Amino acid sequence: MKNRALFLIKFVYMNSIIENNTVYYYSLIIWIIFGLIIFCILIKFNKIPTYGRYFPKRGILLNNRLGWILMEIPTLILMPYFTFNGFNYPNTVIICFLSIYMAHYMNRTLIFPFRIKSKKKKLPIHIVISAALFNLCNTFFIGYYFGNIAEHEITWLQTPYFISGLIIFLIGMFINIKSDTILINLRKNNNDDYKIPFGGLFRYISCPNYFGEILEWLGFAILTWSLSTLTFMLWTCFNLIPRAIRHHNWYKHRFNNYPDERRAIFPKIL
Ligand code: NDP
């Protein structure tokens, strides 16, 4: 009896995945709703120390660089795995999507951790584990889409979706890396102090690195034109908007001379 029930569940699940991906799309909707709930909690309880500089350094702590690599590595390994192990044979367009995505994660996993200069900074292990799990879920959703659902002809690369999305992605990546560089250079003297950042988009907002990251994934959602990448863009907003508001309030509280005209993350808006 139990075996029959299990067989039935497996049969229904496999059919809905293989035939029209119903389970996949329902899972994506649930994932978006979950992200929205997290966003509301983070906005409402913006003083909860959930990340970075605010987090009490207790429990098991990992070296900052190692922590970053462990958080991001699931994406670097599993995205090609999911893409190449689906039912579809990846064509040129999918390889392009994958390369664009991997360019971001090569920087985030293998370059960025070796550029940051916080000497004493440690990352709590549960933050590392939860971020790695989050990356795992997103990687699965996008990788499954690339490997099983996406059906783009080569002419897709000439469409306004692909071209405009790629331009937005590249502008976002430039802003993200340039802003991260400005922050990293504030630690030239190798101390762990915080200073007011200037230059680039810091003129208008406190967290241009987050703004650039959101632009990147907006561009990626446009150039791939799919619910899975749109979901990832939404999750990036759910994560980074509350974090930017927190950073912004922290700067205003910490520095009396903090520029008044700066917003948190969107120039002139928020
Ligand atoms: P932060 O801006 O908090 O910090 C980036 C680096 O700059 C850290 O090494 C930090 O040091 C240092 N820093 C920040 N502000 C100052 C300052 N005022 N003075 C001196 N040094 C400073 O970024 P995150 O660590 O939150 O994120 C890093 C990157 O990862 C960003 O590009 C972000 O977009 C991306 N990211 C993406 C997410 C997503 O959901 N896609 C989620 C989280 C991050 P310290 O560590 O000591 O504070």
PDB file of C-alpha atoms and ligand atoms in Angstrom:
ATOM      1  CA  MET A   1       0.000   0.000   0.000  1.00  0.00           C
ATOM      2  CA  LYS A   2       2.749   2.390   1.067  1.00  0.00           C
ATOM      3  CA  ASN A   3       4.767   1.496  -2.019  1.00  0.00           C
ATOM      4  CA  ARG A   4       1.773   2.138  -4.286  1.00  0.00           C
ATOM      5  CA  ALA A   5       1.210   5.565  -2.707  1.00  0.00           C
ATOM      6  CA  LEU A   6       4.873   6.428  -3.170  1.00  0.00           C
ATOM      7  CA  PHE A   7       4.761   5.246  -6.772  1.00  0.00           C
ATOM      8  CA  LEU A   8       1.654   7.380  -7.414  1.00  0.00           C
ATOM      9  CA  ILE A   9       3.260  10.507  -5.916  1.00  0.00           C
ATOM     10  CA  LYS A  10       6.418   9.924  -7.954  1.00  0.00           C
ATOM     11  CA  PHE A  11       4.399   9.324 -11.114  1.00  0.00           C
ATOM     12  CA  VAL A  12       2.330  12.528 -10.708  1.00  0.00           C
ATOM     13  CA  TYR A  13       5.459  14.521  -9.853  1.00  0.00           C
ATOM     14  CA  MET A  14       7.483  13.228 -12.797  1.00  0.00           C
ATOM     15  CA  ASN A  15       4.589  13.775 -15.195  1.00  0.00           C
ATOM     16  CA  SER A  16       4.024  17.327 -14.131  1.00  0.00           C
ATOM     17  CA  ILE A  17       7.733  18.047 -14.382  1.00  0.00           C
ATOM     18  CA  ILE A  18       8.290  16.368 -17.707  1.00  0.00           C
ATOM     19  CA  GLU A  19       5.082  17.413 -19.452  1.00  0.00           C
ATOM     20  CA  ASN A  20       4.503  20.990 -18.464  1.00  0.00           C
ATOM     21  CA  ASN A  21       6.755  21.735 -15.482  1.00  0.00           C
ATOM     22  CA  THR A  22       3.774  22.549 -13.266  1.00  0.00           C
ATOM     23  CA  VAL A  23       5.572  21.542 -10.083  1.00  0.00           C
ATOM     24  CA  TYR A  24       8.545  23.664 -11.072  1.00  0.00           C
ATOM     25  CA  TYR A  25       6.428  26.769 -11.676  1.00  0.00           C
ATOM     26  CA  TYR A  26       4.398  26.277  -8.471  1.00  0.00           C
ATOM     27  CA  SER A  27       7.692  25.933  -6.572  1.00  0.00           C
ATOM     28  CA  LEU A  28       8.905  29.204  -8.085  1.00  0.00           C
ATOM     29  CA  ILE A  29       5.732  31.017  -6.978  1.00  0.00           C
ATOM     30  CA  ILE A  30       6.130  29.613  -3.448  1.00  0.00           C
ATOM     31  CA  TRP A  31       9.792  30.700  -3.491  1.00  0.00           C
ATOM     32  CA  ILE A  32       8.759  34.254  -4.459  1.00  0.00           C
ATOM     33  CA  ILE A  33       6.115  34.382  -1.691  1.00  0.00           C
ATOM     34  CA  PHE A  34       8.695  33.125   0.817  1.00  0.00           C
ATOM     35  CA  GLY A  35      11.111  35.858  -0.333  1.00  0.00           C
ATOM     36  CA  LEU A  36       8.407  38.484   0.048  1.00  0.00           C
ATOM     37  CA  ILE A  37       7.757  37.356   3.628  1.00  0.00           C
ATOM     38  CA  ILE A  38      11.489  37.546   4.420  1.00  0.00           C
ATOM     39  CA  PHE A  39      11.583  41.018   2.839  1.00  0.00           C
ATOM     40  CA  CYS A  40       8.668  42.248   5.010  1.00  0.00           C
ATOM     41  CA  ILE A  41      10.330  40.825   8.142  1.00  0.00           C
ATOM     42  CA  LEU A  42      13.669  42.452   7.279  1.00  0.00           C
ATOM     43  CA  ILE A  43      11.999  45.812   6.600  1.00  0.00           C
ATOM     44  CA  LYS A  44       9.783  45.694   9.718  1.00  0.00           C
ATOM     45  CA  PHE A  45      12.530  44.531  12.055  1.00  0.00           C
ATOM     46  CA  ASN A  46      15.353  46.417  10.377  1.00  0.00           C
ATOM     47  CA  LYS A  47      17.377  46.515  13.574  1.00  0.00           C
ATOM     48  CA  ILE A  48      17.776  42.732  13.805  1.00  0.00           C
ATOM     49  CA  PRO A  49      21.514  42.088  13.317  1.00  0.00           C
ATOM     50  CA  THR A  50      21.282  39.683  10.406  1.00  0.00           C
ATOM     51  CA  TYR A  51      24.410  40.501   8.493  1.00  0.00           C
ATOM     52  CA  GLY A  52      27.948  41.785   8.261  1.00  0.00           C
ATOM     53  CA  ARG A  53      29.077  44.565  10.494  1.00  0.00           C
ATOM     54  CA  TYR A  54      26.060  44.313  12.842  1.00  0.00           C
ATOM     55  CA  PHE A  55      26.298  40.665  13.673  1.00  0.00           C
ATOM     56  CA  PRO A  56      27.500  39.734  17.179  1.00  0.00           C
ATOM     57  CA  LYS A  57      30.611  37.636  16.661  1.00  0.00           C
ATOM     58  CA  ARG A  58      29.629  34.578  18.700  1.00  0.00           C
ATOM     59  CA  GLY A  59      29.496  30.838  18.040  1.00  0.00           C
ATOM     60  CA  ILE A  60      31.561  29.166  15.352  1.00  0.00           C
ATOM     61  CA  LEU A  61      33.276  31.812  13.238  1.00  0.00           C
ATOM     62  CA  LEU A  62      34.963  31.326   9.878  1.00  0.00           C
ATOM     63  CA  ASN A  63      37.685  33.312   8.193  1.00  0.00           C
ATOM     64  CA  ASN A  64      36.042  36.030   6.073  1.00  0.00           C
ATOM     65  CA  ARG A  65      37.555  34.869   2.757  1.00  0.00           C
ATOM     66  CA  LEU A  66      36.801  31.220   3.339  1.00  0.00           C
ATOM     67  CA  GLY A  67      33.244  32.144   4.380  1.00  0.00           C
ATOM     68  CA  TRP A  68      32.641  34.059   1.124  1.00  0.00           C
ATOM     69  CA  ILE A  69      34.006  31.204  -0.989  1.00  0.00           C
ATOM     70  CA  LEU A  70      31.879  28.608   0.809  1.00  0.00           C
ATOM     71  CA  MET A  71      28.745  30.762   0.480  1.00  0.00           C
ATOM     72  CA  GLU A  72      29.142  31.225  -3.269  1.00  0.00           C
ATOM     73  CA  ILE A  73      30.806  27.991  -4.429  1.00  0.00           C
ATOM     74  CA  PRO A  74      27.542  25.958  -4.784  1.00  0.00           C
ATOM     75  CA  THR A  75      26.588  28.244  -7.652  1.00  0.00           C
ATOM     76  CA  LEU A  76      29.908  27.970  -9.423  1.00  0.00           C
ATOM     77  CA  ILE A  77      29.865  24.171  -9.366  1.00  0.00           C
ATOM     78  CA  LEU A  78      26.177  23.357  -9.655  1.00  0.00           C
ATOM     79  CA  MET A  79      25.030  25.818 -12.308  1.00  0.00           C
ATOM     80  CA  PRO A  80      27.003  24.081 -15.097  1.00  0.00           C
ATOM     81  CA  TYR A  81      25.968  20.712 -13.615  1.00  0.00           C
ATOM     82  CA  PHE A  82      22.213  21.497 -13.726  1.00  0.00           C
ATOM     83  CA  THR A  83      22.516  23.115 -17.152  1.00  0.00           C
ATOM     84  CA  PHE A  84      24.350  20.210 -18.775  1.00  0.00           C
ATOM     85  CA  ASN A  85      22.444  17.424 -17.033  1.00  0.00           C
ATOM     86  CA  GLY A  86      18.914  18.375 -18.040  1.00  0.00           C
ATOM     87  CA  PHE A  87      16.761  16.895 -20.782  1.00  0.00           C
ATOM     88  CA  ASN A  88      17.742  19.607 -23.279  1.00  0.00           C
ATOM     89  CA  TYR A  89      21.036  19.704 -25.064  1.00  0.00           C
ATOM     90  CA  PRO A  90      22.325  23.242 -24.288  1.00  0.00           C
ATOM     91  CA  ASN A  91      22.541  25.299 -27.480  1.00  0.00           C
ATOM     92  CA  THR A  92      24.604  28.446 -28.187  1.00  0.00           C
ATOM     93  CA  VAL A  93      22.048  30.742 -26.541  1.00  0.00           C
ATOM     94  CA  ILE A  94      22.014  28.734 -23.316  1.00  0.00           C
ATOM     95  CA  ILE A  95      25.820  28.682 -23.292  1.00  0.00           C
ATOM     96  CA  CYS A  96      25.708  32.501 -23.636  1.00  0.00           C
ATOM     97  CA  PHE A  97      23.263  32.770 -20.689  1.00  0.00           C
ATOM     98  CA  LEU A  98      25.459  30.454 -18.642  1.00  0.00           C
ATOM     99  CA  SER A  99      28.648  32.385 -19.466  1.00  0.00           C
ATOM    100  CA  ILE A 100      27.096  35.716 -18.453  1.00  0.00           C
ATOM    101  CA  TYR A 101      25.878  34.223 -15.184  1.00  0.00           C
ATOM    102  CA  MET A 102      29.223  32.546 -14.484  1.00  0.00           C
ATOM    103  CA  ALA A 103      31.138  35.789 -15.162  1.00  0.00           C
ATOM    104  CA  HIS A 104      29.394  37.322 -12.157  1.00  0.00           C
ATOM    105  CA  TYR A 105      29.988  34.304  -9.930  1.00  0.00           C
ATOM    106  CA  MET A 106      33.649  33.907 -10.938  1.00  0.00           C
ATOM    107  CA  ASN A 107      34.178  37.415  -9.625  1.00  0.00           C
ATOM    108  CA  ARG A 108      32.068  36.908  -6.506  1.00  0.00           C
ATOM    109  CA  THR A 109      33.572  33.509  -5.563  1.00  0.00           C
ATOM    110  CA  LEU A 110      37.167  33.583  -6.751  1.00  0.00           C
ATOM    111  CA  ILE A 111      38.167  37.256  -7.029  1.00  0.00           C
ATOM    112  CA  PHE A 112      36.117  39.358  -4.590  1.00  0.00           C
ATOM    113  CA  PRO A 113      37.046  37.317  -1.449  1.00  0.00           C
ATOM    114  CA  PHE A 114      40.749  37.890  -2.152  1.00  0.00           C
ATOM    115  CA  ARG A 115      40.267  41.647  -2.621  1.00  0.00           C
ATOM    116  CA  ILE A 116      38.462  42.394   0.661  1.00  0.00           C
ATOM    117  CA  LYS A 117      40.768  43.795   3.268  1.00  0.00           C
ATOM    118  CA  SER A 118      39.022  43.234   6.618  1.00  0.00           C
ATOM    119  CA  LYS A 119      41.792  41.567   8.602  1.00  0.00           C
ATOM    120  CA  LYS A 120      40.019  40.510  11.780  1.00  0.00           C
ATOM    121  CA  LYS A 121      36.578  40.043  10.314  1.00  0.00           C
ATOM    122  CA  LYS A 122      34.980  36.615  10.822  1.00  0.00           C
ATOM    123  CA  LEU A 123      31.730  35.200   9.492  1.00  0.00           C
ATOM    124  CA  PRO A 124      29.352  33.211  11.742  1.00  0.00           C
ATOM    125  CA  ILE A 125      28.950  29.691  10.358  1.00  0.00           C
ATOM    126  CA  HIS A 126      25.141  29.764  10.339  1.00  0.00           C
ATOM    127  CA  ILE A 127      25.229  32.862   8.074  1.00  0.00           C
ATOM    128  CA  VAL A 128      27.542  30.973   5.712  1.00  0.00           C
ATOM    129  CA  ILE A 129      25.292  27.891   5.720  1.00  0.00           C
ATOM    130  CA  SER A 130      22.068  29.848   5.166  1.00  0.00           C
ATOM    131  CA  ALA A 131      23.628  31.887   2.325  1.00  0.00           C
ATOM    132  CA  ALA A 132      24.970  28.683   0.710  1.00  0.00           C
ATOM    133  CA  LEU A 133      21.489  27.089   0.931  1.00  0.00           C
ATOM    134  CA  PHE A 134      19.931  30.198  -0.569  1.00  0.00           C
ATOM    135  CA  ASN A 135      22.436  30.023  -3.442  1.00  0.00           C
ATOM    136  CA  LEU A 136      21.696  26.332  -3.867  1.00  0.00           C
ATOM    137  CA  CYS A 137      17.949  26.986  -4.313  1.00  0.00           C
ATOM    138  CA  ASN A 138      18.484  29.802  -6.814  1.00  0.00           C
ATOM    139  CA  THR A 139      21.045  27.786  -8.712  1.00  0.00           C
ATOM    140  CA  PHE A 140      18.643  24.863  -8.956  1.00  0.00           C
ATOM    141  CA  PHE A 141      15.763  27.014 -10.231  1.00  0.00           C
ATOM    142  CA  ILE A 142      17.839  28.777 -12.896  1.00  0.00           C
ATOM    143  CA  GLY A 143      19.934  25.707 -13.797  1.00  0.00           C
ATOM    144  CA  TYR A 144      16.789  23.566 -14.155  1.00  0.00           C
ATOM    145  CA  TYR A 145      15.335  26.187 -16.465  1.00  0.00           C
ATOM    146  CA  PHE A 146      18.502  26.278 -18.615  1.00  0.00           C
ATOM    147  CA  GLY A 147      18.793  22.485 -18.723  1.00  0.00           C
ATOM    148  CA  ASN A 148      15.139  21.543 -19.247  1.00  0.00           C
ATOM    149  CA  ILE A 149      12.850  24.367 -20.285  1.00  0.00           C
ATOM    150  CA  ALA A 150      14.630  27.148 -22.187  1.00  0.00           C
ATOM    151  CA  GLU A 151      14.081  26.895 -25.934  1.00  0.00           C
ATOM    152  CA  HIS A 152      15.739  29.898 -27.522  1.00  0.00           C
ATOM    153  CA  GLU A 153      16.676  29.954 -31.197  1.00  0.00           C
ATOM    154  CA  ILE A 154      20.036  31.479 -32.136  1.00  0.00           C
ATOM    155  CA  THR A 155      18.157  34.588 -33.431  1.00  0.00           C
ATOM    156  CA  TRP A 156      17.310  35.350 -29.779  1.00  0.00           C
ATOM    157  CA  LEU A 157      20.777  36.937 -29.536  1.00  0.00           C
ATOM    158  CA  GLN A 158      19.626  39.683 -31.943  1.00  0.00           C
ATOM    159  CA  THR A 159      16.385  40.526 -30.142  1.00  0.00           C
ATOM    160  CA  PRO A 160      15.878  43.765 -28.158  1.00  0.00           C
ATOM    161  CA  TYR A 161      15.395  41.591 -25.036  1.00  0.00           C
ATOM    162  CA  PHE A 162      18.861  40.091 -25.250  1.00  0.00           C
ATOM    163  CA  ILE A 163      20.658  43.257 -26.366  1.00  0.00           C
ATOM    164  CA  SER A 164      19.028  45.664 -23.867  1.00  0.00           C
ATOM    165  CA  GLY A 165      19.274  43.084 -21.057  1.00  0.00           C
ATOM    166  CA  LEU A 166      22.970  42.535 -21.743  1.00  0.00           C
ATOM    167  CA  ILE A 167      23.646  46.288 -21.715  1.00  0.00           C
ATOM    168  CA  ILE A 168      21.819  46.669 -18.371  1.00  0.00           C
ATOM    169  CA  PHE A 169      23.675  43.643 -16.967  1.00  0.00           C
ATOM    170  CA  LEU A 170      27.083  45.060 -17.993  1.00  0.00           C
ATOM    171  CA  ILE A 171      26.302  48.536 -16.625  1.00  0.00           C
ATOM    172  CA  GLY A 172      25.174  46.901 -13.343  1.00  0.00           C
ATOM    173  CA  MET A 173      28.324  44.785 -13.165  1.00  0.00           C
ATOM    174  CA  PHE A 174      30.504  47.839 -13.775  1.00  0.00           C
ATOM    175  CA  ILE A 175      28.716  49.818 -11.023  1.00  0.00           C
ATOM    176  CA  ASN A 176      28.891  46.847  -8.627  1.00  0.00           C
ATOM    177  CA  ILE A 177      32.619  46.188  -9.106  1.00  0.00           C
ATOM    178  CA  LYS A 178      33.568  49.885  -9.127  1.00  0.00           C
ATOM    179  CA  SER A 179      31.613  50.539  -5.900  1.00  0.00           C
ATOM    180  CA  ASP A 180      33.048  47.434  -4.205  1.00  0.00           C
ATOM    181  CA  THR A 181      36.506  48.707  -5.228  1.00  0.00           C
ATOM    182  CA  ILE A 182      35.885  52.133  -3.656  1.00  0.00           C
ATOM    183  CA  LEU A 183      34.828  50.428  -0.397  1.00  0.00           C
ATOM    184  CA  ILE A 184      37.774  48.033  -0.438  1.00  0.00           C
ATOM    185  CA  ASN A 185      40.196  50.935  -0.985  1.00  0.00           C
ATOM    186  CA  LEU A 186      38.903  52.642   2.158  1.00  0.00           C
ATOM    187  CA  ARG A 187      40.863  49.964   4.014  1.00  0.00           C
ATOM    188  CA  LYS A 188      44.183  50.831   2.370  1.00  0.00           C
ATOM    189  CA  ASN A 189      45.880  51.220   5.746  1.00  0.00           C
ATOM    190  CA  ASN A 190      44.835  47.688   6.686  1.00  0.00           C
ATOM    191  CA  ASN A 191      42.721  48.693   9.667  1.00  0.00           C
ATOM    192  CA  ASP A 192      39.135  47.555  10.106  1.00  0.00           C
ATOM    193  CA  ASP A 193      37.687  51.073  10.513  1.00  0.00           C
ATOM    194  CA  TYR A 194      34.737  52.401   8.558  1.00  0.00           C
ATOM    195  CA  LYS A 195      34.883  55.695   6.656  1.00  0.00           C
ATOM    196  CA  ILE A 196      32.451  57.690   4.523  1.00  0.00           C
ATOM    197  CA  PRO A 197      32.839  56.491   0.929  1.00  0.00           C
ATOM    198  CA  PHE A 198      32.995  59.072  -1.881  1.00  0.00           C
ATOM    199  CA  GLY A 199      33.179  58.872  -5.661  1.00  0.00           C
ATOM    200  CA  GLY A 200      31.143  57.103  -8.343  1.00  0.00           C
ATOM    201  CA  LEU A 201      27.488  56.635  -7.426  1.00  0.00           C
ATOM    202  CA  PHE A 202      28.283  57.145  -3.725  1.00  0.00           C
ATOM    203  CA  ARG A 203      27.520  60.744  -4.583  1.00  0.00           C
ATOM    204  CA  TYR A 204      23.827  59.811  -4.747  1.00  0.00           C
ATOM    205  CA  ILE A 205      23.386  56.632  -2.706  1.00  0.00           C
ATOM    206  CA  SER A 206      24.937  54.825   0.256  1.00  0.00           C
ATOM    207  CA  CYS A 207      25.029  51.370  -1.386  1.00  0.00           C
ATOM    208  CA  PRO A 208      25.801  51.618  -5.116  1.00  0.00           C
ATOM    209  CA  ASN A 209      27.310  48.110  -4.985  1.00  0.00           C
ATOM    210  CA  TYR A 210      23.835  46.753  -4.133  1.00  0.00           C
ATOM    211  CA  PHE A 211      22.206  49.011  -6.738  1.00  0.00           C
ATOM    212  CA  GLY A 212      24.642  47.632  -9.358  1.00  0.00           C
ATOM    213  CA  GLU A 213      23.892  44.048  -8.280  1.00  0.00           C
ATOM    214  CA  ILE A 214      20.136  44.617  -8.670  1.00  0.00           C
ATOM    215  CA  LEU A 215      20.712  46.150 -12.130  1.00  0.00           C
ATOM    216  CA  GLU A 216      22.779  43.118 -13.126  1.00  0.00           C
ATOM    217  CA  TRP A 217      20.027  40.660 -12.293  1.00  0.00           C
ATOM    218  CA  LEU A 218      17.363  42.898 -13.800  1.00  0.00           C
ATOM    219  CA  GLY A 219      19.389  42.843 -17.030  1.00  0.00           C
ATOM    220  CA  PHE A 220      19.783  39.075 -16.764  1.00  0.00           C
ATOM    221  CA  ALA A 221      16.019  38.613 -16.255  1.00  0.00           C
ATOM    222  CA  ILE A 222      15.398  40.705 -19.393  1.00  0.00           C
ATOM    223  CA  LEU A 223      17.994  38.979 -21.555  1.00  0.00           C
ATOM    224  CA  THR A 224      16.741  35.492 -20.617  1.00  0.00           C
ATOM    225  CA  TRP A 225      13.074  36.528 -20.318  1.00  0.00           C
ATOM    226  CA  SER A 226      12.030  33.856 -17.846  1.00  0.00           C
ATOM    227  CA  LEU A 227      10.230  33.554 -14.523  1.00  0.00           C
ATOM    228  CA  SER A 228      13.219  31.795 -12.922  1.00  0.00           C
ATOM    229  CA  THR A 229      15.619  34.681 -13.546  1.00  0.00           C
ATOM    230  CA  LEU A 230      12.943  37.246 -12.648  1.00  0.00           C
ATOM    231  CA  THR A 231      12.519  35.383  -9.356  1.00  0.00           C
ATOM    232  CA  PHE A 232      16.251  35.669  -8.738  1.00  0.00           C
ATOM    233  CA  MET A 233      16.123  39.415  -9.440  1.00  0.00           C
ATOM    234  CA  LEU A 234      13.236  39.781  -6.961  1.00  0.00           C
ATOM    235  CA  TRP A 235      15.158  37.810  -4.317  1.00  0.00           C
ATOM    236  CA  THR A 236      18.169  40.080  -4.861  1.00  0.00           C
ATOM    237  CA  CYS A 237      15.883  43.064  -4.122  1.00  0.00           C
ATOM    238  CA  PHE A 238      14.366  41.278  -1.092  1.00  0.00           C
ATOM    239  CA  ASN A 239      17.897  40.758   0.269  1.00  0.00           C
ATOM    240  CA  LEU A 240      19.618  43.976  -0.649  1.00  0.00           C
ATOM    241  CA  ILE A 241      16.993  46.721  -0.192  1.00  0.00           C
ATOM    242  CA  PRO A 242      16.583  46.135   3.593  1.00  0.00           C
ATOM    243  CA  ARG A 243      20.361  45.750   3.902  1.00  0.00           C
ATOM    244  CA  ALA A 244      20.920  49.072   2.099  1.00  0.00           C
ATOM    245  CA  ILE A 245      18.393  50.862   4.328  1.00  0.00           C
ATOM    246  CA  ARG A 246      20.204  49.431   7.344  1.00  0.00           C
ATOM    247  CA  HIS A 247      23.638  50.566   6.059  1.00  0.00           C
ATOM    248  CA  HIS A 248      22.250  54.009   5.212  1.00  0.00           C
ATOM    249  CA  ASN A 249      20.768  54.545   8.698  1.00  0.00           C
ATOM    250  CA  TRP A 250      23.990  53.240  10.244  1.00  0.00           C
ATOM    251  CA  TYR A 251      26.074  55.768   8.260  1.00  0.00           C
ATOM    252  CA  LYS A 252      23.789  58.661   9.273  1.00  0.00           C
ATOM    253  CA  HIS A 253      23.975  57.620  12.913  1.00  0.00           C
ATOM    254  CA  ARG A 254      27.732  57.030  12.896  1.00  0.00           C
ATOM    255  CA  PHE A 255      28.894  60.124  10.956  1.00  0.00           C
ATOM    256  CA  ASN A 256      27.516  63.589  11.844  1.00  0.00           C
ATOM    257  CA  ASN A 257      28.803  64.978   8.564  1.00  0.00           C
ATOM    258  CA  TYR A 258      27.182  62.259   6.397  1.00  0.00           C
ATOM    259  CA  PRO A 259      25.982  63.860   3.106  1.00  0.00           C
ATOM    260  CA  ASP A 260      22.313  64.770   3.502  1.00  0.00           C
ATOM    261  CA  GLU A 261      21.337  64.379  -0.133  1.00  0.00           C
ATOM    262  CA  ARG A 262      22.342  60.691  -0.315  1.00  0.00           C
ATOM    263  CA  ARG A 263      19.611  58.071  -0.507  1.00  0.00           C
ATOM    264  CA  ALA A 264      20.000  54.408   0.533  1.00  0.00           C
ATOM    265  CA  ILE A 265      19.923  52.480  -2.759  1.00  0.00           C
ATOM    266  CA  PHE A 266      17.903  54.159  -5.530  1.00  0.00           C
ATOM    267  CA  PRO A 267      19.100  57.679  -6.480  1.00  0.00           C
ATOM    268  CA  LYS A 268      16.530  60.378  -5.508  1.00  0.00           C
ATOM    269  CA  ILE A 269      13.971  57.697  -4.531  1.00  0.00           C
ATOM    270  CA  LEU A 270      14.917  55.522  -1.534  1.00  0.00           C
TER     271      LEU A 270
HETATM  272  P1  NDP B   1      29.336  45.810   2.094  1.00  0.00           P
HETATM  273  O1  NDP B   1      29.132  47.079   1.336  1.00  0.00           O
HETATM  274  O2  NDP B   1      28.731  45.707   3.453  1.00  0.00           O
HETATM  275  O3  NDP B   1      30.933  45.529   2.273  1.00  0.00           O
HETATM  276  C1  NDP B   1      31.767  45.316   1.181  1.00  0.00           C
HETATM  277  C2  NDP B   1      33.226  45.389   1.672  1.00  0.00           C
HETATM  278  O4  NDP B   1      33.592  46.753   1.924  1.00  0.00           O
HETATM  279  C3  NDP B   1      33.469  44.680   2.997  1.00  0.00           C
HETATM  280  O5  NDP B   1      34.790  44.193   3.001  1.00  0.00           O
HETATM  281  C4  NDP B   1      33.307  45.777   4.039  1.00  0.00           C
HETATM  282  O6  NDP B   1      34.027  45.543   5.239  1.00  0.00           O
HETATM  283  C5  NDP B   1      33.892  46.965   3.319  1.00  0.00           C
HETATM  284  N1  NDP B   1      33.198  48.205   3.687  1.00  0.00           N
HETATM  285  C6  NDP B   1      31.877  48.471   3.542  1.00  0.00           C
HETATM  286  N2  NDP B   1      31.598  49.725   3.940  1.00  0.00           N
HETATM  287  C7  NDP B   1      32.764  50.259   4.353  1.00  0.00           C
HETATM  288  C8  NDP B   1      33.150  51.552   4.866  1.00  0.00           C
HETATM  289  N3  NDP B   1      32.245  52.523   5.023  1.00  0.00           N
HETATM  290  N4  NDP B   1      34.445  51.769   5.202  1.00  0.00           N
HETATM  291  C9  NDP B   1      35.369  50.779   5.028  1.00  0.00           C
HETATM  292  N5  NDP B   1      35.088  49.545   4.532  1.00  0.00           N
HETATM  293  C10 NDP B   1      33.807  49.287   4.187  1.00  0.00           C
HETATM  294  O7  NDP B   1      28.869  44.652   1.147  1.00  0.00           O
HETATM  295  P2  NDP B   1      28.438  43.125   1.486  1.00  0.00           P
HETATM  296  O8  NDP B   1      29.542  42.480   2.260  1.00  0.00           O
HETATM  297  O9  NDP B   1      27.057  43.100   2.015  1.00  0.00           O
HETATM  298  O10 NDP B   1      28.362  42.559  -0.030  1.00  0.00           O
HETATM  299  C11 NDP B   1      29.542  42.416  -0.812  1.00  0.00           C
HETATM  300  C12 NDP B   1      29.140  42.156  -2.261  1.00  0.00           C
HETATM  301  O11 NDP B   1      28.294  41.004  -2.357  1.00  0.00           O
HETATM  302  C13 NDP B   1      28.365  43.318  -2.887  1.00  0.00           C
HETATM  303  O12 NDP B   1      28.830  43.527  -4.194  1.00  0.00           O
HETATM  304  C14 NDP B   1      26.932  42.838  -2.906  1.00  0.00           C
HETATM  305  O13 NDP B   1      26.233  43.386  -3.998  1.00  0.00           O
HETATM  306  C15 NDP B   1      27.080  41.318  -3.009  1.00  0.00           C
HETATM  307  N6  NDP B   1      25.961  40.626  -2.346  1.00  0.00           N
HETATM  308  C16 NDP B   1      24.944  40.102  -3.106  1.00  0.00           C
HETATM  309  C17 NDP B   1      23.839  39.510  -2.526  1.00  0.00           C
HETATM  310  C18 NDP B   1      22.700  38.976  -3.360  1.00  0.00           C
HETATM  311  O14 NDP B   1      21.662  38.642  -2.820  1.00  0.00           O
HETATM  312  N7  NDP B   1      22.843  38.854  -4.677  1.00  0.00           N
HETATM  313  C19 NDP B   1      23.741  39.399  -1.060  1.00  0.00           C
HETATM  314  C20 NDP B   1      24.854  39.975  -0.364  1.00  0.00           C
HETATM  315  C21 NDP B   1      25.897  40.571  -0.996  1.00  0.00           C
HETATM  316  P3  NDP B   1      33.380  44.729   6.472  1.00  0.00           P
HETATM  317  O15 NDP B   1      33.159  43.338   5.934  1.00  0.00           O
HETATM  318  O16 NDP B   1      34.415  44.792   7.530  1.00  0.00           O
HETATM  319  O17 NDP B   1      32.063  45.391   6.841  1.00  0.00           O
END
